[in-house]
Coordinates of C-alpha atoms and ligand atoms in Angstrom, one line a residue:
M1011 CA 12.0 28.5 -10.6
N1012 CA 13.8 28.3 -7.3
T1013 CA 14.1 24.5 -6.7
I1014 CA 17.3 22.7 -5.9
R1015 CA 18.5 19.6 -7.7
A1016 CA 18.4 16.3 -6.0
G1017 CA 21.0 13.6 -6.5
E1018 CA 20.1 11.9 -9.9
A1019 CA 20.9 8.4 -8.8
F1020 CA 18.1 8.9 -6.2
A1021 CA 15.3 8.9 -8.8
V1022 CA 16.6 6.3 -11.3
H1023 CA 15.6 3.2 -9.3
D1024 CA 12.8 2.3 -7.0
F1025 CA 12.3 -0.6 -4.6
G1026 CA 11.4 -2.8 -7.6
H1027 CA 14.8 -2.4 -9.4
I1028 CA 13.1 -3.4 -12.6
V1029 CA 12.1 -0.3 -14.5
A1030 CA 14.6 2.6 -14.4
S1031 CA 13.5 6.2 -14.7
R1032 CA 15.2 8.5 -17.2
P1033 CA 14.2 12.0 -16.2
L1034 CA 15.7 15.2 -17.6
D1035 CA 16.2 16.3 -14.1
V1036 CA 15.3 15.5 -10.5
L1037 CA 14.2 18.6 -8.5
A1038 CA 13.6 19.1 -4.8
P1039 CA 11.2 21.9 -4.2
R1040 CA 11.2 23.4 -0.7
S1041 CA 7.6 24.7 -0.7
G1042 CA 4.2 24.2 -2.3
A1043 CA 4.8 27.4 -4.3
E1044 CA 7.9 25.8 -5.8
V1045 CA 6.0 22.7 -6.7
R1046 CA 3.4 24.8 -8.4
D1047 CA 6.0 26.8 -10.4
L1048 CA 7.7 23.6 -11.5
V1049 CA 4.5 21.9 -12.7
S1050 CA 3.4 25.1 -14.4
F1051 CA 6.7 25.3 -16.2
A1052 CA 6.4 21.6 -17.2
D1053 CA 2.9 22.2 -18.4
R1054 CA 4.0 25.1 -20.6
H1055 CA 6.6 22.8 -22.2
R1056 CA 4.5 19.7 -22.2
L1057 CA 7.0 17.7 -20.1
P1058 CA 6.1 14.8 -17.9
V1059 CA 6.2 15.2 -14.1
S1060 CA 6.1 12.6 -11.3
A1061 CA 6.3 13.0 -7.6
R1062 CA 8.9 10.9 -5.7
G1063 CA 8.2 10.1 -2.1
C1064 CA 10.4 7.3 -0.6
G1065 CA 10.8 5.3 -3.8
L1066 CA 9.1 2.1 -2.6
A1067 CA 7.1 1.6 -5.9
P1068 CA 7.8 -1.8 -7.5
Y1069 CA 7.7 -1.0 -11.2
G1070 CA 8.7 2.5 -12.1
Q1071 CA 5.3 4.0 -11.2
G1072 CA 7.1 7.2 -10.2
R1073 CA 9.2 7.6 -13.3
A1074 CA 9.1 10.7 -15.5
D1075 CA 11.1 9.8 -18.6
G1076 CA 12.1 13.0 -20.5
G1077 CA 10.6 15.2 -17.8
Y1078 CA 10.9 16.0 -14.1
V1079 CA 10.9 13.8 -11.0
V1080 CA 9.8 16.0 -8.1
D1081 CA 11.5 14.8 -4.8
M1082 CA 8.9 15.7 -2.2
G1083 CA 11.3 15.0 0.7
A1084 CA 11.6 18.6 1.9
L1085 CA 7.8 18.8 2.3
D1086 CA 7.9 16.7 5.5
Q1087 CA 6.4 18.9 8.2
V1088 CA 4.0 17.1 10.6
R1089 CA 1.8 19.0 12.9
C1090 CA -0.6 17.4 15.3
V1091 CA -3.7 19.2 16.6
P1092 CA -4.7 17.0 19.6
G1093 CA -7.8 19.0 20.5
E1094 CA -9.3 18.3 17.1
R1095 CA -7.8 14.8 16.9
T1096 CA -6.2 15.7 13.5
L1097 CA -2.7 15.8 12.1
V1098 CA -1.5 17.8 9.1
A1099 CA 1.4 16.1 7.2
G1100 CA 3.5 17.2 4.3
A1101 CA 3.4 14.8 1.4
G1102 CA 7.1 14.0 1.8
A1103 CA 6.8 13.0 5.5
T1104 CA 7.0 9.3 6.2
W1105 CA 4.4 7.4 8.1
D1106 CA 7.0 6.8 10.7
Q1107 CA 7.1 10.6 11.3
V1108 CA 3.3 10.7 11.4
V1109 CA 3.1 7.8 14.0
R1110 CA 5.7 9.4 16.2
A1111 CA 4.0 12.8 16.3
A1112 CA 0.6 11.2 16.9
L1113 CA 1.7 8.7 19.6
A1114 CA 3.4 11.5 21.4
V1115 CA 0.0 12.9 22.3
G1116 CA -1.7 9.5 22.7
L1117 CA -3.3 9.4 19.2
V1118 CA -2.9 7.4 16.0
P1119 CA -4.4 7.2 12.5
P1120 CA -7.0 4.4 12.5
V1121 CA -5.3 2.7 9.6
L1122 CA -1.6 2.6 8.8
P1123 CA 0.4 0.8 6.2
D1124 CA 2.4 -2.1 7.7
H1125 CA 5.7 -0.5 6.5
L1126 CA 6.0 3.0 7.9
G1127 CA 8.9 4.0 5.6
A1128 CA 6.8 5.2 2.7
S1129 CA 5.7 8.8 2.2
V1130 CA 2.3 10.3 3.0
G1131 CA 1.8 11.3 -0.6
G1132 CA 3.0 7.9 -2.0
V1133 CA 0.6 5.9 0.2
L1134 CA -2.4 8.2 -0.2
S1135 CA -2.0 8.0 -4.0
T1136 CA -2.4 4.2 -3.9
G1137 CA -5.0 4.2 -1.1
G1138 CA -3.0 2.5 1.6
L1139 CA -4.0 -0.8 3.2
G1140 CA -3.1 -1.9 6.7
A1141 CA -3.8 -4.5 9.4
S1142 CA -7.0 -2.7 10.6
S1143 CA -8.4 -2.2 7.0
H1144 CA -11.0 -5.0 7.6
R1145 CA -12.7 -2.6 10.0
C1146 CA -11.4 0.9 9.0
G1147 CA -10.8 0.8 5.3
L1148 CA -8.0 2.6 3.6
V1149 CA -5.4 4.9 5.0
A1150 CA -6.9 7.4 2.5
D1151 CA -10.4 7.0 3.9
W1152 CA -9.3 9.0 7.0
V1153 CA -8.1 12.1 5.1
T1154 CA -10.4 15.1 5.6
E1155 CA -8.6 17.6 3.3
V1156 CA -5.7 17.7 0.9
E1157 CA -3.7 20.5 -0.7
V1158 CA -2.5 19.7 -4.2
V1159 CA -0.9 21.0 -7.3
T1160 CA -2.9 19.9 -10.4
G1161 CA -1.3 19.0 -13.7
G1162 CA -2.5 22.3 -15.0
G1163 CA -0.3 24.0 -12.3
E1164 CA -3.1 25.2 -10.0
R1165 CA -2.5 25.0 -6.2
L1166 CA -5.9 23.9 -4.7
V1167 CA -7.4 22.7 -1.4
C1168 CA -10.0 20.0 -1.6
S1169 CA -12.2 17.9 0.7
Q1170 CA -15.6 16.2 0.6
G1171 CA -17.2 19.7 0.8
Q1172 CA -14.9 21.6 -1.5
R1173 CA -14.0 20.5 -5.0
A1174 CA -15.2 17.0 -4.1
D1175 CA -14.5 15.7 -7.6
L1176 CA -10.8 16.5 -7.2
F1177 CA -10.7 15.1 -3.7
R1178 CA -12.1 11.8 -5.0
A1179 CA -9.7 11.8 -7.9
V1180 CA -6.7 12.3 -5.7
L1181 CA -7.2 9.6 -3.0
A1182 CA -6.1 6.2 -4.4
G1183 CA -6.0 8.1 -7.7
L1184 CA -2.4 7.0 -8.7
G1185 CA -1.2 10.6 -9.0
Q1186 CA -3.1 11.1 -12.2
C1187 CA -4.8 14.4 -11.6
A1188 CA -2.6 16.2 -9.0
L1189 CA 0.5 16.0 -6.8
I1190 CA -0.3 16.0 -3.1
L1191 CA 1.4 18.7 -1.1
R1192 CA -0.1 18.0 2.3
A1193 CA -3.0 16.0 3.9
T1194 CA -5.1 16.4 7.0
L1195 CA -5.7 13.1 8.7
R1196 CA -8.2 12.1 11.4
L1197 CA -6.8 10.4 14.5
E1198 CA -8.2 8.3 17.3
P1199 CA -6.9 7.4 20.7
A1200 CA -4.1 4.9 20.6
P1201 CA -4.1 1.8 22.8
G1202 CA -1.2 1.6 25.2
L1203 CA -0.7 -2.1 25.0
V1204 CA -1.9 -4.8 22.6
R1205 CA -1.9 -8.5 22.8
R1206 CA -0.7 -10.2 19.7
Y1207 CA -1.7 -13.7 18.7
R1208 CA 0.1 -15.7 16.0
L1209 CA -2.0 -18.7 15.1
Y1210 CA -0.8 -21.4 12.7
H1211 CA -2.9 -23.6 10.4
D1212 CA -1.8 -26.6 8.4
D1213 CA -5.0 -26.7 6.5
P1214 CA -5.9 -23.8 4.2
G1215 CA -9.6 -24.6 4.7
T1216 CA -9.5 -23.8 8.5
Y1217 CA -7.2 -20.9 7.9
F1218 CA -9.7 -19.2 5.5
S1219 CA -12.7 -20.1 7.6
D1220 CA -11.0 -18.3 10.6
Q1221 CA -9.9 -15.4 8.5
R1222 CA -13.5 -15.0 7.3
R1223 CA -14.8 -15.1 10.8
L1224 CA -12.3 -12.5 12.0
A1225 CA -13.0 -10.1 9.2
R1226 CA -16.7 -10.2 10.0
D1227 CA -16.9 -10.0 13.7
S1228 CA -14.2 -7.3 14.5
R1229 CA -13.1 -9.0 17.7
F1230 CA -9.5 -8.1 16.8
T1231 CA -8.5 -4.6 15.8
H1232 CA -5.8 -5.8 13.5
V1233 CA -5.6 -9.0 11.4
V1234 CA -3.1 -10.1 8.7
G1235 CA -2.1 -13.4 7.4
R1236 CA 0.9 -15.1 5.9
A1237 CA 1.6 -18.3 4.0
R1238 CA 5.0 -19.8 4.9
P1239 CA 6.8 -22.8 3.5
A1240 CA 6.3 -25.9 5.6
L1241 CA 9.1 -28.2 6.4
G1242 CA 9.0 -31.1 4.0
G1243 CA 7.0 -29.2 1.3
G1244 CA 3.6 -27.6 1.3
W1245 CA 2.6 -24.4 3.0
R1246 CA 1.6 -23.4 6.5
Y1247 CA -0.7 -20.5 7.1
M1248 CA -0.5 -18.0 10.0
I1249 CA -3.0 -15.4 11.3
E1250 CA -1.5 -12.5 13.2
A1251 CA -4.3 -10.9 15.1
V1252 CA -4.1 -8.1 17.7
A1253 CA -6.5 -6.8 20.4
P1254 CA -5.9 -3.8 22.7
H1255 CA -5.8 -4.5 26.4
G1256 CA -5.7 -2.4 29.4
G1257 CA -2.5 -3.8 31.0
E1258 CA -4.2 -5.7 33.8
L1259 CA -3.7 -8.9 31.9
P1260 CA -7.3 -10.3 32.1
C1261 CA -7.6 -13.9 30.9
V1262 CA -9.5 -13.2 27.8
D1263 CA -7.5 -15.4 25.4
D1264 CA -10.2 -18.1 25.4
L1265 CA -12.8 -15.6 24.4
L1266 CA -10.7 -14.3 21.5
I1267 CA -9.3 -17.5 20.1
G1268 CA -11.1 -20.4 21.8
D1269 CA -13.4 -21.0 18.8
L1270 CA -10.7 -20.8 16.1
G1271 CA -9.3 -23.8 14.2
H1272 CA -5.6 -23.3 14.6
D1273 CA -2.9 -25.7 15.9
R1274 CA -3.1 -25.0 19.7
D1275 CA 0.3 -26.5 20.3
C1276 CA 2.0 -23.7 18.3
E1277 CA 0.0 -20.6 19.2
E1278 CA 2.2 -17.6 20.2
I1279 CA 0.7 -15.0 22.5
E1280 CA 2.7 -11.8 23.4
D1281 CA 2.0 -8.4 24.9
L1282 CA 3.6 -5.4 23.1
S1283 CA 3.4 -1.7 23.4
Y1284 CA 1.4 -0.3 20.5
A1285 CA 4.5 1.5 19.2
E1286 CA 6.4 -1.8 19.2
Y1287 CA 3.6 -3.4 17.3
L1288 CA 3.4 -0.7 14.7
H1289 CA 7.2 -0.9 14.1
R1290 CA 7.0 -4.7 13.7
P1291 CA 8.4 -4.8 10.2
D1292 CA 11.6 -2.9 11.2
R1293 CA 13.5 -6.0 12.2
D1294 CA 12.8 -7.7 8.9
E1295 CA 13.9 -4.7 7.0
R1296 CA 17.2 -4.5 8.9
L1297 CA 17.7 -8.2 8.2
L1298 CA 16.9 -7.8 4.5
R1299 CA 19.2 -4.8 4.2
A1300 CA 22.0 -6.7 5.9
T1301 CA 21.7 -9.7 3.6
G1302 CA 21.4 -7.4 0.5
E1303 CA 17.9 -8.7 -0.4
W1304 CA 16.4 -5.3 0.1
D1305 CA 18.4 -4.0 -2.9
R1306 CA 17.6 -6.9 -5.3
P1307 CA 14.7 -6.7 -7.9
H1308 CA 11.2 -7.1 -6.4
P1309 CA 8.7 -8.3 -8.9
W1310 CA 5.8 -8.1 -6.4
L1311 CA 2.2 -8.9 -7.3
A1312 CA -0.8 -7.8 -5.3
L1313 CA -4.3 -9.1 -6.1
L1314 CA -7.6 -8.4 -4.5
L1315 CA -9.7 -11.5 -4.6
P1316 CA -13.3 -12.3 -3.6
E1317 CA -12.9 -14.2 -0.4
E1318 CA -14.7 -17.3 -1.6
V1319 CA -12.2 -17.5 -4.5
A1320 CA -9.1 -17.0 -2.3
E1321 CA -9.6 -20.3 -0.5
S1322 CA -8.9 -22.4 -3.6
F1323 CA -6.9 -19.8 -5.7
V1324 CA -4.1 -19.2 -3.1
P1325 CA -3.3 -22.9 -2.2
G1326 CA -3.6 -23.7 -5.9
I1327 CA -1.0 -21.2 -7.1
L1328 CA 1.4 -21.8 -4.2
A1329 CA 1.5 -25.4 -5.3
E1330 CA 2.6 -24.5 -8.8
P1331 CA 6.3 -24.9 -9.9
E1332 CA 6.3 -21.2 -11.2
Q1333 CA 5.9 -20.0 -7.6
R1334 CA 8.7 -22.2 -6.2
G1335 CA 11.0 -19.2 -5.8
L1336 CA 8.7 -17.9 -3.1
R1337 CA 9.7 -20.8 -0.8
A1338 CA 13.3 -19.7 -0.8
C1339 CA 13.1 -16.0 -1.0
G1340 CA 10.3 -13.5 -0.4
A1341 CA 7.0 -13.7 1.4
V1342 CA 3.3 -14.3 0.8
Q1343 CA 0.9 -12.0 2.6
L1344 CA -2.8 -12.4 3.0
R1345 CA -5.1 -9.6 4.2
P1346 CA -8.8 -10.0 5.0
L1347 CA -10.9 -7.0 3.9
T1348 CA -14.5 -6.0 4.0
A1349 CA -15.9 -4.1 1.0
R1350 CA -18.1 -1.9 3.1
A1351 CA -15.1 -0.5 5.0
L1352 CA -13.3 0.6 1.7
R1353 CA -14.6 4.1 0.8
A1354 CA -12.4 5.8 -1.7
P1355 CA -14.1 5.0 -5.1
L1356 CA -10.9 4.8 -7.1
L1357 CA -9.6 1.8 -5.0
R1358 CA -11.1 -0.9 -7.2
R1359 CA -12.3 -4.0 -5.5
P1360 CA -14.0 -7.3 -6.5
A1361 CA -17.8 -7.8 -6.1
G1362 CA -18.9 -9.2 -2.7
E1363 CA -18.6 -8.2 0.9
L1364 CA -15.6 -10.3 2.0
L1365 CA -12.3 -9.8 0.1
C1366 CA -8.7 -11.0 0.5
L1367 CA -5.6 -9.2 -0.6
L1368 CA -2.9 -11.6 -1.7
T1369 CA 0.6 -10.1 -2.1
L1370 CA 3.4 -12.2 -3.5
M1371 CA 6.5 -10.4 -2.3
R1372 CA 9.0 -11.9 -4.7
T1373 CA 12.7 -11.2 -4.7
A1374 CA 14.7 -12.0 -7.8
P1375 CA 18.5 -12.8 -7.9
H1376 CA 20.9 -10.0 -8.6
A1377 CA 22.1 -9.5 -12.2
D1378 CA 19.7 -12.0 -13.7
P1379 CA 17.3 -10.1 -16.0
E1380 CA 15.9 -13.4 -17.4
A1381 CA 14.7 -14.4 -13.9
V1382 CA 13.1 -11.0 -13.5
R1383 CA 11.4 -11.3 -16.9
R1384 CA 10.1 -14.7 -16.0
M1385 CA 8.6 -13.4 -12.7
V1386 CA 7.0 -10.4 -14.3
A1387 CA 5.5 -12.7 -17.0
A1388 CA 4.2 -15.0 -14.2
N1389 CA 2.6 -11.9 -12.6
R1390 CA 0.8 -11.2 -15.8
A1391 CA -0.4 -14.7 -16.1
L1392 CA -1.7 -14.7 -12.5
Y1393 CA -3.3 -11.4 -13.0
E1394 CA -5.3 -12.7 -15.9
R1395 CA -6.3 -15.8 -14.0
A1396 CA -7.4 -13.7 -11.0
R1397 CA -9.4 -11.4 -13.4
A1398 CA -11.2 -14.5 -14.8
V1399 CA -12.5 -15.3 -11.3
G1400 CA -13.5 -11.8 -10.3
G1401 CA -10.2 -10.6 -8.9
V1402 CA -8.7 -7.1 -9.3
L1403 CA -5.2 -5.8 -9.4
H1404 CA -3.9 -3.8 -6.5
P1405 CA -1.7 -1.3 -8.4
V1406 CA 1.3 -1.7 -6.1
S1407 CA 2.5 -4.5 -8.5
A1408 CA 5.2 -5.2 -11.0
L1409 CA 3.5 -5.8 -14.4
A1410 CA 2.8 -3.7 -17.4
M1411 CA -0.8 -2.7 -17.7
T1412 CA -2.2 -1.4 -21.0
P1413 CA -4.7 1.5 -21.2
E1414 CA -7.3 -1.1 -22.1
D1415 CA -6.4 -3.1 -18.9
W1416 CA -6.8 0.1 -16.9
R1417 CA -10.1 0.9 -18.4
S1418 CA -11.4 -2.5 -17.4
H1419 CA -9.7 -2.2 -14.0
F1420 CA -11.5 1.1 -13.2
G1421 CA -14.8 -0.2 -14.7
P1422 CA -17.7 2.1 -13.7
T1423 CA -15.3 4.7 -12.2
W1424 CA -13.3 5.1 -15.4
A1425 CA -15.5 7.8 -16.8
D1426 CA -15.1 9.9 -13.6
L1427 CA -11.4 9.5 -13.6
A1428 CA -11.1 10.4 -17.3
H1429 CA -13.3 13.4 -16.7
A1430 CA -11.1 14.6 -13.8
K1431 CA -8.0 13.9 -15.8
G1432 CA -9.3 16.1 -18.7
R1433 CA -10.1 18.9 -16.2
Y1434 CA -7.1 18.8 -13.9
D1435 CA -4.3 17.4 -16.0
P1436 CA -5.4 18.3 -19.5
N1437 CA -2.0 17.7 -21.1
S1438 CA -1.6 14.4 -19.4
L1439 CA 1.7 15.2 -17.7
L1440 CA 1.4 13.6 -14.4
T1441 CA 2.5 10.1 -13.2
R1442 CA 2.8 8.4 -16.6
G1443 CA 4.6 5.5 -15.0
Y1444 CA 1.4 3.6 -14.6
G1445 CA 0.6 3.8 -18.3
L1446 CA -3.1 4.7 -17.9
W1447 CA -3.4 6.7 -21.1
A1448 CA -2.4 5.8 -24.6
Ligands
LIG1649 C1 8.4 -3.2 2.1 C2 7.1 -2.6 1.6 C3 6.0 -2.7 2.4 C4 4.8 -2.1 2.0 N1 3.7 -2.3 2.8 C5 2.5 -1.7 2.4 C6 1.4 -1.7 3.2 O1 1.4 -2.4 4.3 N2 0.3 -1.1 2.8 C7 0.2 -0.4 1.6 O2 -0.8 0.2 1.3 N3 1.3 -0.3 0.8 C8 2.4 -1.0 1.2 N4 3.6 -0.9 0.3 C9 3.4 -0.2 -0.9 C10 3.8 1.3 -0.8 O3 3.2 1.9 0.3 C11 3.4 2.0 -2.1 O4 4.2 1.5 -3.1 C12 3.6 3.5 -2.0 O5 3.1 4.1 -3.1 C13 5.1 3.9 -1.8 O6 5.2 5.2 -1.4 P1 6.6 6.0 -1.6 O7 6.6 7.2 -0.8 O8 7.7 5.1 -1.4 O9 6.4 6.4 -3.1 P2 7.2 6.4 -4.4 O10 7.8 5.1 -4.8 O11 8.2 7.5 -4.3 O12 6.0 6.7 -5.4 C14 5.0 5.7 -5.6 C15 3.9 6.3 -6.5 O13 3.2 7.4 -5.8 C16 3.4 8.6 -6.5 N5 3.5 9.7 -5.5 C17 4.5 9.8 -4.6 N6 4.3 10.9 -3.9 C18 3.2 11.6 -4.4 C19 2.5 12.8 -4.1 N7 3.0 13.6 -3.2 N8 1.5 13.1 -4.9 C20 1.0 12.3 -5.8 N9 1.6 11.1 -6.2 C21 2.7 10.7 -5.4 C22 4.6 8.4 -7.3 O14 4.7 9.3 -8.4 C23 4.5 7.0 -7.7 O15 3.6 6.8 -8.8 C24 4.8 -1.5 0.7 C25 5.9 -1.4 -0.1 C26 7.1 -1.9 0.4 C27 8.3 -1.9 -0.5

């Protein structure tokens, strides 16, 4: 094996800072052949292996206790093929690298995660949701081909037309059957300018009714929401919606927002370049890094809810004392989704056409394991309540799932996943951090 060793501290913690990894070693292969050699070696010795992209997982999902963490950072080549409107990205490239290469030729992936600092492999393994997901589905839904190394140590290329079972098992497949080496993504023309609307609602009822309308009629290309603490208690809701415009500043605002129920005195309307819009979280990240919040424990919870449930579930839980910490630290994100747009079968979703992703982005105090324990326990309790009303976990969350939980999570797709696991990772070496198998 010809890999180099990465710094060990690198792979011990992830963004969650809750579950530490205890690998035998952290290796940084410089090619797909080296990844294959490493996984084959691990397979012969029955040692666990996990890929490590940018380490933004919240709960040790990328750990490989007693085995090898594979730092994918060196596999970061990005090549755009403008004539075919495609881009080939190494699994260790960040979405920021992808965006820069695509925008340079006037193109962009139809869906991008909000935060562009994660790796291509890390996001495709969870599916990837972004502000245009209500129209365009998952980031992974725009992948046409992937090259992988399976748990059995085979280096294979797969797509809809070639080894379709492996292709389906890899996208949103939580790294269970193979490590992604590179992916080919479809691109579309990028808008030059966008107009961004921030619309505030005091009443959750009007907020959810507007969110529903915007998810259905696609008048905006991008829609996300937030709940924010209101002065004097309670919560205020904000829709952030974006439409491309040609730069000649036509007066279309009334057409786009005239029928919505927000507070008209507070609406914010702003024109941005598309690149500025895509990099919108950068400022927040700089701020969180400067205050030290970025490096504190993050017991995040993400739940996919049927839209009709979200309207009472979200205000209900935000009013509870257990969630009080979110008022002072962290954020609450809401994302409207439509089921028909979500194509990768392993991304589990509730029944019904309209869905809402609720993400509680909690931050715990430093050096207070009891507070972290309480927040993780609160995540478990909320997950069970969400399940009881038809909700589903989005696996970018900090809570321990049992194999039984996973079996019920995957429901009708469990048999396909288990079959692919038996075929492509027969010794169950890959990505044990999710705890799918007993
Ligand atoms: C601030 C912030 C904002 C976020 N915003 C979004 C968002 O808008 N949309 C969204 O969908 N997600 C979002 N996420 C979640 C994030 O995209 C996922 O946690 C993603 O998996 C992180 O990728 P990573 O490269 O950092 O992976 P890591 O933490 O390194 O790994 C995450 C998981 O992916 C596996 N993995 C990594 N690389 C590979 C590979 N090449 N092949 C197979 N498996 C692999 C790892 O083993 C691990 O299980 C956000 C997270 C943070 C912290």
